[in-house]
Tab-separated table of C-alpha atoms in Angstrom:
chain	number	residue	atom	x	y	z
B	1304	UNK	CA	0.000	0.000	0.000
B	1305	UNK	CA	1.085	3.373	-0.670
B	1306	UNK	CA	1.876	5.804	1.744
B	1307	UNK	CA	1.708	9.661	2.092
B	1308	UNK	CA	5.445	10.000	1.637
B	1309	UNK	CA	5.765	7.730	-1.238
B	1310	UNK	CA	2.714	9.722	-2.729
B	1311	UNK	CA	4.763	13.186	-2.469
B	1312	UNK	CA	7.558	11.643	-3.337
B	1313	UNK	CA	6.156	10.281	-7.031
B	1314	UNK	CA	5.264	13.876	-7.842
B	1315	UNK	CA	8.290	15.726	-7.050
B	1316	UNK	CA	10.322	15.216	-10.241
B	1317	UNK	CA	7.139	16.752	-12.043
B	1318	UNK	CA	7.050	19.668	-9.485
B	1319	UNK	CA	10.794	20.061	-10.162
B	1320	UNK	CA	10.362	19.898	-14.097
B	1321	UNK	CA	7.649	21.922	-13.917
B	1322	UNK	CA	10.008	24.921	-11.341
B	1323	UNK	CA	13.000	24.834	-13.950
B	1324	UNK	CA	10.239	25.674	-16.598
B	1325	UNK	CA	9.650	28.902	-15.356
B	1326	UNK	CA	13.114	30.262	-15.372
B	1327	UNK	CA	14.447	28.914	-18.857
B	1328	UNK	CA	13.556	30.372	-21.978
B	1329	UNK	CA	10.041	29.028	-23.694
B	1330	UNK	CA	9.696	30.392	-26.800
B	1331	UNK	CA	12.712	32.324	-28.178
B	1332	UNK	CA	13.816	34.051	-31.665
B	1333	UNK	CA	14.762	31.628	-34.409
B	1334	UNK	CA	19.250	32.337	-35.009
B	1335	UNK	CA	19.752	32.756	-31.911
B	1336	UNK	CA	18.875	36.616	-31.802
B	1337	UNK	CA	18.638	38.217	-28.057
B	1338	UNK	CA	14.448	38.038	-28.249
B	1339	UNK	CA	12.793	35.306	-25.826
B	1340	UNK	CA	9.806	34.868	-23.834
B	1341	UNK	CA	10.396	33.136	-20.642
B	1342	UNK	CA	8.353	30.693	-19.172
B	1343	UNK	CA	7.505	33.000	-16.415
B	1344	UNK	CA	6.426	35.385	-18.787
B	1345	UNK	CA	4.019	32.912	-20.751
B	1346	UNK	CA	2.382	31.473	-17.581
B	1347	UNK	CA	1.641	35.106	-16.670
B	1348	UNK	CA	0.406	36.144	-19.214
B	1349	UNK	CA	-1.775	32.944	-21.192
B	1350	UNK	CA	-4.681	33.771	-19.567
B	1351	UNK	CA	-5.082	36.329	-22.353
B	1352	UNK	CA	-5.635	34.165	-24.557
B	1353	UNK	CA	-9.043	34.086	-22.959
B	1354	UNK	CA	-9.341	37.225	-25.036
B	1355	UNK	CA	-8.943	35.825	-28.514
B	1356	UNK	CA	-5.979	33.834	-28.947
B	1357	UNK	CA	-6.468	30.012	-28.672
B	1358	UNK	CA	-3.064	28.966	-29.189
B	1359	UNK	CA	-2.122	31.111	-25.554
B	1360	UNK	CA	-4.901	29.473	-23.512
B	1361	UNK	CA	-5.506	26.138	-24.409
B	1362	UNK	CA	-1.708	25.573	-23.664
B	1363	UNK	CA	-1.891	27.522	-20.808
B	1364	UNK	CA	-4.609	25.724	-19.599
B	1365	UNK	CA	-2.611	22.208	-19.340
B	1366	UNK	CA	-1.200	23.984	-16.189
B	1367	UNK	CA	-4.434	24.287	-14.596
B	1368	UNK	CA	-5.115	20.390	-15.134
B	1369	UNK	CA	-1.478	19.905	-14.544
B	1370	UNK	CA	-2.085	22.017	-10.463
B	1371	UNK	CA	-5.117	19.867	-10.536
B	1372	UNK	CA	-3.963	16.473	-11.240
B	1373	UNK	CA	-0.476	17.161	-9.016
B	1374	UNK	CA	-3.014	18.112	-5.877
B	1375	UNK	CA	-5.395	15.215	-6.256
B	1376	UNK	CA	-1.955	12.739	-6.868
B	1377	UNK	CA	-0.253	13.771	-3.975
B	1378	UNK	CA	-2.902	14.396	-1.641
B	1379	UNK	CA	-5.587	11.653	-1.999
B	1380	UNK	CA	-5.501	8.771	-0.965
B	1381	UNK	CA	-6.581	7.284	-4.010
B	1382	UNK	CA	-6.799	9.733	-7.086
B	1383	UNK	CA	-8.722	7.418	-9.075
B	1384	UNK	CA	-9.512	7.120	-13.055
B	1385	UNK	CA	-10.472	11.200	-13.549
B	1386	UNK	CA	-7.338	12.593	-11.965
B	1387	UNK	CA	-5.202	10.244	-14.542
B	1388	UNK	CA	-7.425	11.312	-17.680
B	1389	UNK	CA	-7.083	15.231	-16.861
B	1390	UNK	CA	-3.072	14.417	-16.887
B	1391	UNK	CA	-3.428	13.226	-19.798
B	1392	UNK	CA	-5.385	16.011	-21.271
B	1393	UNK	CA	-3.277	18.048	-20.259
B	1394	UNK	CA	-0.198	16.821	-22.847
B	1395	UNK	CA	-1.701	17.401	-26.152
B	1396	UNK	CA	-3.172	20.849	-25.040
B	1397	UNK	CA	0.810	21.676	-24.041
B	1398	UNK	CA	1.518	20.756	-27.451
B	1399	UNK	CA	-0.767	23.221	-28.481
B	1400	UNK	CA	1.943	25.550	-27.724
B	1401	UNK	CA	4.067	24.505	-30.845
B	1402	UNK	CA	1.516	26.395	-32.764
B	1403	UNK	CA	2.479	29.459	-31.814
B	1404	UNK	CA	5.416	30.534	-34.715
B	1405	UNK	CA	5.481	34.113	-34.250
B	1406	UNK	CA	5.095	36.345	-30.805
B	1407	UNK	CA	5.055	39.875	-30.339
B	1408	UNK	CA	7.732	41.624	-29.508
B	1409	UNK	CA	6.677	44.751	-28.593
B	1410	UNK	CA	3.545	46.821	-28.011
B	1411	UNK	CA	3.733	47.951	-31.525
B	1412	UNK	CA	3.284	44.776	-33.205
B	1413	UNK	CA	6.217	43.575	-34.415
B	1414	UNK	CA	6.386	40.144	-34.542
B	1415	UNK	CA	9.060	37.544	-34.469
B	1416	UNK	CA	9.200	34.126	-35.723
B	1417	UNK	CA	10.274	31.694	-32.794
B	1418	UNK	CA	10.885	28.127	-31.758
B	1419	UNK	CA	10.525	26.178	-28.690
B	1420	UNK	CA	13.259	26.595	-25.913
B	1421	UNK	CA	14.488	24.332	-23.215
B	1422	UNK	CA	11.845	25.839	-21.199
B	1423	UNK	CA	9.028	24.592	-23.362
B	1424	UNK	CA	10.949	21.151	-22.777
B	1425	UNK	CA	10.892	21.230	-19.349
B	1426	UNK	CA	7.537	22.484	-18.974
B	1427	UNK	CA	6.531	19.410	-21.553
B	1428	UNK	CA	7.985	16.820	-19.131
B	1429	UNK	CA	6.440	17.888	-16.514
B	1430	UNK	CA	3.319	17.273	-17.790
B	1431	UNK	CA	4.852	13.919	-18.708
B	1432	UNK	CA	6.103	12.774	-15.314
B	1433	UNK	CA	2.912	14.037	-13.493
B	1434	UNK	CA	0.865	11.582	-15.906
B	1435	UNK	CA	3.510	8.918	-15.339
B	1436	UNK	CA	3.174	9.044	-11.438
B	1437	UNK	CA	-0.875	9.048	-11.557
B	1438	UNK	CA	-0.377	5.988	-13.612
B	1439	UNK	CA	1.239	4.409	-11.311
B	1440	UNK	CA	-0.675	6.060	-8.037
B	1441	UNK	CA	-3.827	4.490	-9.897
B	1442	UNK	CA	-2.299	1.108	-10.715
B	1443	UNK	CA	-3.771	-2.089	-8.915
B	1444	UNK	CA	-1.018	-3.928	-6.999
């Protein structure tokens, strides 16, 4: 049987992943050139997407499912069939994110064409290893 600790202890490499995220570089200029968005920066500010602009907030919503799924995994003692399906959900609407081939760069408009960064990565397997440990939180001994 699973414990509390062993619980907490599945989820942390997700937690982790999902940490370094926010500090590395998400979506950045393609050549290398100085322009980036963080991935500070994009979980601040995908909401806005609720304003228009699918390819911000479906991907920013994996993050809600992804707080969701890592509080019903950690903290229940058994997070069942729905937690495990909203992890899952919750990859294909990150890849959502690879959509996105040009950002603005400035309040004027301009617009650069960009890649994903090692951010976008890490965010990505986080996701991942959250899914992974609700498979095996959910799996019958």
């Amino acid at each position: 049987m699973y414990t509390r600790l062993y619980s907490c202890f599945l989820f942390t490499p997700a937690l982790g992943l999902w940490l370094a995220s926010l500090s590395q570089p998400a979506l950045k200029q393609q050549g290398g050139a100085s322009f980036q968005y963080s991935g500070m920066y994009c979980f601040m500010i995908g909401w806005i997407g609720l304003f228009g602009r699918p390819q911000w907030i479906l991907p920013w919503s994996a993050n809600v499912l992804f707080w969701m799924t890592m509080v019903w995994g950690a903290f229940q003692r058994q997070p069942g069939q729905k937690a495990l399906t909203l992890s899952i959900v919750a990859i294909p609407l990150a890849l959502i994110a690879l959509t996105n081939r040009t950002i603005e760069m400035n309040e004027g408009g301009d617009r650069a064409a960009v890649v994903p960064g090692l951010g976008f990565y890490l965010w990505l397997a986080s996701m991942i290893a959250s899914a992974a440990a609700l498979f095996l939180r959910t799996r019958k001994p």
